[in-house]
Short mmCIF file of C-alpha atoms in Angstrom, two decimals:
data_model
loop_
_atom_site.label_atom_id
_atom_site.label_comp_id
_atom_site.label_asym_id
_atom_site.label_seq_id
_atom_site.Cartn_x
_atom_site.Cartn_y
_atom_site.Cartn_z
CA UNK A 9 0.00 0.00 0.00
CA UNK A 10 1.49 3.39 -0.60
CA UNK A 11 1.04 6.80 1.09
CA UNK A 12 -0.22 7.59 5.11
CA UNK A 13 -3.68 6.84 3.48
CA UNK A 14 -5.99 4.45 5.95
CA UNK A 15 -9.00 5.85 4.99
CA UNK A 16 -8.53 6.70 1.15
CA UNK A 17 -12.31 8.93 1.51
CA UNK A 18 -10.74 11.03 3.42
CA UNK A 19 -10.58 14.82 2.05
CA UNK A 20 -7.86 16.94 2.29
CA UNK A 21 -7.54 18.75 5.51
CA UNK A 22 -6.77 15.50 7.28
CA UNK A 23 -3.40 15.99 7.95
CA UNK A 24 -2.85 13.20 5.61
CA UNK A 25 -2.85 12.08 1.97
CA UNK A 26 -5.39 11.43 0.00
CA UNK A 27 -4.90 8.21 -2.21
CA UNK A 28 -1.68 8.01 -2.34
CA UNK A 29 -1.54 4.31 -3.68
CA UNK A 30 -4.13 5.71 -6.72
CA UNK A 31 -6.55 2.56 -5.68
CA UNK A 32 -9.38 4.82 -6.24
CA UNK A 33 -8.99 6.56 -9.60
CA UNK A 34 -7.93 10.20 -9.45
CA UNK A 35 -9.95 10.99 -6.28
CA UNK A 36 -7.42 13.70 -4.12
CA UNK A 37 -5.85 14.59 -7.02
CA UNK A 38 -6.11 17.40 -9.70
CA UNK A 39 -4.79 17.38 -13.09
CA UNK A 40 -3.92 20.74 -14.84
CA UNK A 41 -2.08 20.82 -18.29
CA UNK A 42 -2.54 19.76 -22.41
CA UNK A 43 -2.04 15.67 -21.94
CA UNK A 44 -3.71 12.85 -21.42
CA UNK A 45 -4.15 11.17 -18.38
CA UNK A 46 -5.89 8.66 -15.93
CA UNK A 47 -5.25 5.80 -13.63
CA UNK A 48 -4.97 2.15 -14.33
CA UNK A 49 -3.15 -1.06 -13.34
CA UNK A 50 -1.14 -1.64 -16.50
CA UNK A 51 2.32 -1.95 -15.72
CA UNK A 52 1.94 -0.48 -12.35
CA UNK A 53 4.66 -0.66 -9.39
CA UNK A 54 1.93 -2.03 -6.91
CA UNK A 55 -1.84 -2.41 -7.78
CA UNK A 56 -2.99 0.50 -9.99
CA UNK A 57 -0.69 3.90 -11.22
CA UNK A 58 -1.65 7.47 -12.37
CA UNK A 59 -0.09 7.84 -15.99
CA UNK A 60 0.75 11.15 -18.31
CA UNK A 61 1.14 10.52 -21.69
CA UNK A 62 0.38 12.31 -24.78
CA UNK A 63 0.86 11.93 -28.97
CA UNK A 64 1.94 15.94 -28.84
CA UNK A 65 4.26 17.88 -27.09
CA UNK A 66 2.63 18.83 -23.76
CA UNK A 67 2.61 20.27 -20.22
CA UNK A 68 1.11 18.01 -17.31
CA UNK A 69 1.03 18.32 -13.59
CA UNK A 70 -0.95 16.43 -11.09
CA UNK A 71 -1.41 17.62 -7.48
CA UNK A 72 -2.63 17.62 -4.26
CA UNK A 73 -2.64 19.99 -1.09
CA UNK A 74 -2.41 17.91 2.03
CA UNK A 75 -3.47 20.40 5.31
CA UNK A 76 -3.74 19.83 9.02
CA UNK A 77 -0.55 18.33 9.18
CA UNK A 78 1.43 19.06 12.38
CA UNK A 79 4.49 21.26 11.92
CA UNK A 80 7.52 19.59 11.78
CA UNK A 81 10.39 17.62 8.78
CA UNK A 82 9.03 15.60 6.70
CA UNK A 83 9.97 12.92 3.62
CA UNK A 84 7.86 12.55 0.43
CA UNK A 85 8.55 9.19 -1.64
CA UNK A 86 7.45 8.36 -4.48
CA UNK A 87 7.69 5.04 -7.22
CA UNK A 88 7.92 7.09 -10.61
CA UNK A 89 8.98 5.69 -14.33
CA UNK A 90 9.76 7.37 -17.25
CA UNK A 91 10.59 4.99 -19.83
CA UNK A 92 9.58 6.20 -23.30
CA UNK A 93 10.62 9.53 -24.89
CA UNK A 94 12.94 12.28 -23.10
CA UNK A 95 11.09 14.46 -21.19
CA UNK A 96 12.24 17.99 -21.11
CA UNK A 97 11.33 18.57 -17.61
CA UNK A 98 10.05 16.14 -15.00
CA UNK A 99 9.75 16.47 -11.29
CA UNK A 100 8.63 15.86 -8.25
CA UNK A 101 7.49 19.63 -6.71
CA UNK A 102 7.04 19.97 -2.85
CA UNK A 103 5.75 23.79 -1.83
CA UNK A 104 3.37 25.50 0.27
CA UNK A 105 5.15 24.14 3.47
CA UNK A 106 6.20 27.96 4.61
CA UNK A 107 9.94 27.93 2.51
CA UNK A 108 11.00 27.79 -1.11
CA UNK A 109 9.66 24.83 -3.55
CA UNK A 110 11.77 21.97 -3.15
CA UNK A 111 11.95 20.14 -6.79
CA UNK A 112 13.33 16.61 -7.16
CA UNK A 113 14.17 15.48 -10.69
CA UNK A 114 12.33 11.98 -11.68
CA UNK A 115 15.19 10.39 -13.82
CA UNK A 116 14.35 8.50 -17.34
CA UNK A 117 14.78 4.87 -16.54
CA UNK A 118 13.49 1.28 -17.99
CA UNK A 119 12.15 0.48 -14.13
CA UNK A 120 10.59 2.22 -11.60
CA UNK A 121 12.54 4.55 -9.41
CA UNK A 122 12.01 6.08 -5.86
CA UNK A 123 12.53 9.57 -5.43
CA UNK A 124 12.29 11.72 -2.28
CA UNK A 125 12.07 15.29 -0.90
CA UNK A 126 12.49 16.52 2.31
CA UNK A 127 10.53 19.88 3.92
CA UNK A 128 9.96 21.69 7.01
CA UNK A 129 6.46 22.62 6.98
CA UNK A 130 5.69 25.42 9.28
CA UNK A 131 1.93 26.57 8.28
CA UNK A 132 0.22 22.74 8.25
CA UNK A 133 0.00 22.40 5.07
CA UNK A 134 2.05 20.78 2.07
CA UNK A 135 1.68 20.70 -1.70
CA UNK A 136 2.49 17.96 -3.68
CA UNK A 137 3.02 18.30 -7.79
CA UNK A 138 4.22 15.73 -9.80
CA UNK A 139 5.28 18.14 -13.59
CA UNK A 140 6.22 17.35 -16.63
CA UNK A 141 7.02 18.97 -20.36
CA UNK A 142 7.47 16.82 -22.62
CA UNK A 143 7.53 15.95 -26.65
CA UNK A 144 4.83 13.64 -28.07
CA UNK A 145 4.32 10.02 -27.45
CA UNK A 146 6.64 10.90 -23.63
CA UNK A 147 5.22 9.13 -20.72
CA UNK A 148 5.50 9.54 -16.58
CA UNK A 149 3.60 7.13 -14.47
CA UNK A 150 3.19 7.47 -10.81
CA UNK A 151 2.94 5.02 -7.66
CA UNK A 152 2.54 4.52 -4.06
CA UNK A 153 2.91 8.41 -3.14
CA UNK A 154 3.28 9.07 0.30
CA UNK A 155 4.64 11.40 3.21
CA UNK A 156 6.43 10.25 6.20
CA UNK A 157 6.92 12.28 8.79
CA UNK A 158 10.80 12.36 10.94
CA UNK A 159 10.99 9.48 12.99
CA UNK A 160 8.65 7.34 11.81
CA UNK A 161 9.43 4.13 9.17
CA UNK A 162 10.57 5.42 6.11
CA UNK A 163 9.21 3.09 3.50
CA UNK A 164 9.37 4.64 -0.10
CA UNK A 165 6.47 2.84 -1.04
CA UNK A 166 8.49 -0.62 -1.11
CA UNK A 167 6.50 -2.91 1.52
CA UNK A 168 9.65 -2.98 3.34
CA UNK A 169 10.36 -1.33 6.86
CA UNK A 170 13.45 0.38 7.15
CA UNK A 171 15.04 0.49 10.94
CA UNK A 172 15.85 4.38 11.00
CA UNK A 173 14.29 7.52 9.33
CA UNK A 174 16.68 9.19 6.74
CA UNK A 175 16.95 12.46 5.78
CA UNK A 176 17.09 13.19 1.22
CA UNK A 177 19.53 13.83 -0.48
CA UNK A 178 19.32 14.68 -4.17
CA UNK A 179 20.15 12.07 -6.42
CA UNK A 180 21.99 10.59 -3.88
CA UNK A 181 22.18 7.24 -6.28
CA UNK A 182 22.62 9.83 -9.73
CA UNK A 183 19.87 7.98 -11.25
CA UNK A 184 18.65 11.61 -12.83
CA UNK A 185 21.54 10.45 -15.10
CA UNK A 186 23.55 13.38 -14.46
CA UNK A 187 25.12 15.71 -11.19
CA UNK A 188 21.25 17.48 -10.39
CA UNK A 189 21.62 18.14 -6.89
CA UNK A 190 25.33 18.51 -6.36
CA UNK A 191 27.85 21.21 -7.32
CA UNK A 192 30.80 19.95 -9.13
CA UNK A 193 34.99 22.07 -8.71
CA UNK A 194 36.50 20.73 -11.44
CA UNK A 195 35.68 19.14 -14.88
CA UNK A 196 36.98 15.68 -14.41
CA UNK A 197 33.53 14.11 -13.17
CA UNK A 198 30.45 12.60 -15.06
CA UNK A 199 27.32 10.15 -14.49
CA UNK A 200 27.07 7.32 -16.64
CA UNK A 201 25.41 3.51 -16.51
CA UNK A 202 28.76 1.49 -16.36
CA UNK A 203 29.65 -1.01 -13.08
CA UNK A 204 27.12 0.52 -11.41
CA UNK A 205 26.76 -0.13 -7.36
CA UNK A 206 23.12 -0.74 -7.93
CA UNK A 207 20.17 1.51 -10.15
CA UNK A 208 21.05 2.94 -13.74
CA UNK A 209 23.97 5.28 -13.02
CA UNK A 210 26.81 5.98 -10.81
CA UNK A 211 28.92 9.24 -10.53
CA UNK A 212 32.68 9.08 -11.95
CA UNK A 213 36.01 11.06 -11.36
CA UNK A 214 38.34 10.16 -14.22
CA UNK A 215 41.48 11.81 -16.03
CA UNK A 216 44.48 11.21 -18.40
CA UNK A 217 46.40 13.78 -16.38
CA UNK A 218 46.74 15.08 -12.55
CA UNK A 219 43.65 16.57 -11.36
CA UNK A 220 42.16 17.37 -8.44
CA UNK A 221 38.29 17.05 -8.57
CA UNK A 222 34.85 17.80 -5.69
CA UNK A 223 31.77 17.26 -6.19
CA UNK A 224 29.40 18.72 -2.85
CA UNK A 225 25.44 19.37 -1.99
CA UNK A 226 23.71 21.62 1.17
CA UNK A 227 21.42 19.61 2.41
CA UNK A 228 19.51 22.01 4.35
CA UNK A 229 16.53 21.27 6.80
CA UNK A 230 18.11 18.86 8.49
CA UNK A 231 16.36 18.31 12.73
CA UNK A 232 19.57 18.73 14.84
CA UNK A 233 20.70 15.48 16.08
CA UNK A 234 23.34 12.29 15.08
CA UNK A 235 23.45 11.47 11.89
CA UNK A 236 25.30 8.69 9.75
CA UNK A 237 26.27 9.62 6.10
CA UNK A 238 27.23 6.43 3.77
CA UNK A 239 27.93 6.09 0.38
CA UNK A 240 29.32 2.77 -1.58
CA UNK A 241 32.90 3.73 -3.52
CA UNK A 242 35.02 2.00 -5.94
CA UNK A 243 38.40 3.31 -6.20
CA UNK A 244 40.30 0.11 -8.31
CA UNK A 245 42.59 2.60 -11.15
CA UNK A 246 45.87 4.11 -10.10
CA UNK A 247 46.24 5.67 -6.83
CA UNK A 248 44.94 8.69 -5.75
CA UNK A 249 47.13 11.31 -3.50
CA UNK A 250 43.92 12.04 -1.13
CA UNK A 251 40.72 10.19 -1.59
CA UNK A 252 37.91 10.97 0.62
CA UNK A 253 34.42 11.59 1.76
CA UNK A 254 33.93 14.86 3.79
CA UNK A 255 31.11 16.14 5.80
CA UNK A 256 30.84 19.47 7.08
CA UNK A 257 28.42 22.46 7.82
CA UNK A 258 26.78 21.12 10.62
CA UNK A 259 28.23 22.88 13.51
CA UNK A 260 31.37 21.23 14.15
CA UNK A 261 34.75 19.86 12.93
CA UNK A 262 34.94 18.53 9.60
CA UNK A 263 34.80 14.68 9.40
CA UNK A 264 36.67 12.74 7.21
CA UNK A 265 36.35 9.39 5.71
CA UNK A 266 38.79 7.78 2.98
CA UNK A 267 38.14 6.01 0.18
CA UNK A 268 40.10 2.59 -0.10
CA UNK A 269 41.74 1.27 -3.07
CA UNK A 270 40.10 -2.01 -3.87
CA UNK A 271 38.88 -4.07 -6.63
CA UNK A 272 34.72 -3.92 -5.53
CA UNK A 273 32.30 -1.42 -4.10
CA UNK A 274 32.66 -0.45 -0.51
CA UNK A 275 30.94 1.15 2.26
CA UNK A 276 32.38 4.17 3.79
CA UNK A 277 30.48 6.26 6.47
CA UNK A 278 30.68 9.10 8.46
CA UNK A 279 29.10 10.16 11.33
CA UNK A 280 27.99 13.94 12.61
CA UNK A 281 26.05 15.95 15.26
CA UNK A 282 24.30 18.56 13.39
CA UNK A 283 23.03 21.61 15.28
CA UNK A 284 22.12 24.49 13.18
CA UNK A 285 20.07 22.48 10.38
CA UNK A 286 22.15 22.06 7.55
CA UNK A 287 25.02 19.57 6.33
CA UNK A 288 27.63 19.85 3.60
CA UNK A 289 28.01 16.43 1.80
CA UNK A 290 31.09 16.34 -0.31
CA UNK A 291 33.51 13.72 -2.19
CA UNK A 292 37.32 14.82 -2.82
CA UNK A 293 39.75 13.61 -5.00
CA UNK A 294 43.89 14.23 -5.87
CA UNK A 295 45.73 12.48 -8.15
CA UNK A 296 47.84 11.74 -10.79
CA UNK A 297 46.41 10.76 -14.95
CA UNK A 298 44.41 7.43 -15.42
CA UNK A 299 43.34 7.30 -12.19
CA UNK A 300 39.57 6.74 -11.27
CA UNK A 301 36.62 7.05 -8.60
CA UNK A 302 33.10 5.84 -8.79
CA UNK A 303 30.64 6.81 -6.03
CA UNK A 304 26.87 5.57 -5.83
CA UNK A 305 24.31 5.44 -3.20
CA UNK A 306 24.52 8.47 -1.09
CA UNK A 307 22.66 8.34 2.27
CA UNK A 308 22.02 9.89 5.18
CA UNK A 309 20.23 7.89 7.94
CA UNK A 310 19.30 9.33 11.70
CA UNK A 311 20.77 7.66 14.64
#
């Protein structure tokens, strides 16, 4: 089942969502835009899915205002595919929540994908858009929507339990297919689908000659408290003068975590104490040519 939906009658002004799992049609949700649209259980992640698709080029966006929700952090998640044609812009849009929109890209992929955003909300209420522009015969489809507040089970729609609530970060597993979400000092870094850790893509440092080479994201609206960042590496070609993972921002000391050499994927981790909301995630190479990094699935989990 997907979403905080017991009671999928419910109306907005709840507190919670309204058919998140689309099990009854379209009802909660409003569709503004030039495509086509509806709700059926063709290829969907987990009983039925809401699905955009058009012959022409078009502009879609389904949504839903969730109010009476208690102030506080929470997670949206989302199962989203977009498979056929290249959209020009598709997203996941979280507003209304009392601070800027906060946009998550939904990546063009063969399978479904989860995809998350993270707000404060600070006036009750929360909107949720789901937008796409797209060429003809483009498609988006939609599953097991839902909102999970800080320190409860953060699902993603999966059936699954996970033991601690984690805190978003963007494209933490690059499956947008390129470096959305993180700033990038230095142009020896790329996303691409080869020995992947898991999903369709994986970030990359790479070059024929010396370099050094960051790539970093805020991650802002973060509850003060411990927090464990981990991220799988690969670091098999040449050796690197400094390899590491760095967090920072938070309200303390830097923390520093090195990347091994080594022939597989490995787990590295750090662990922080953030106290003024925020936390700087970065990944830091120096070396000499023909020497490589790959980094995939970025997370930050609660203690």
């Amino acid at each position: 089942m997907g979403g905080t939906d017991p009671d999928p009658g419910t109306g907005t002004g709840s507190g919670q969502l309204v058919n998140g799992n689309f099990e009854n049609g379209e009802t909660g949700w409003t569709f503004s835009g030039t495509s086509a649209h509806g709700v059926d259980t063709n290829d969907a992640y987990a009983g039925s899915k809401y699905w955009i698709w058009n012959s022409s080029a078009y502009t879609a966006k389904a949504s839903q205002t969730v109010s009476g929700l208690t102030n506080g952090t929470y997670t949206v998640n989302a199962m989203v595919k977009q498979s056929t044609g290249t959209a020009t812009v598709s997203k996941m849009e979280l507003s209304g929540f009392g601070g800027t929109t906060v946009a998550t890209a939904i990546p063009h992929s063969d399978s479904y994908v989860k995809i998350s955003g993270t707000v404060n909300v600070t006036n009750g209420k929360l909107d949720i858009g789901f937008y796409q522009e797209a060429p003809g015969n483009t498609n988006l489809q939609i599953d097991n929507v839902e909102i999970v507040p800080s320190g409860t089970d953060n699902t993603g729609g999966s059936g699954g339990t996970d033991p601690l609530p984690t805190v978003t970060i963007t494209n933490g597993g690059f499956e947008a297919g390129n470096l959305s979400g993180w700033k990038a000092t230095g142009s020896n870094v790329g996303v691409d689908g080869s020995d992947v850790n898991s999903g369709q893509n994986k970030a990359y440092f790479w070059g024929t000659q010396s370099y050094t080479q960051k790539i970093e994201q805020d991650v802002v609206n973060v509850a003060n408290g411990s927090y464990t960042v981990t991220a799988m590496v690969k670091q098999n070609t040449g050796t690197p003068t400094i390899s590491r993972m760095e967090l920072s921002g938070y309200g303390g000391d830097v923390v520093y975590s090195n990347v091994p050499h080594g022939s597989t994927y490995q787990k590295i981790s750090g662990t922080v104490n953030v106290t003024n909301g925020k936390l700087n995630v970065a990944f830091y190479q120096a070396a000499g040519g023909n020497t490589n990094l790959q980094i995939d699935d970025v997370q930050i989990v609660k203690n």
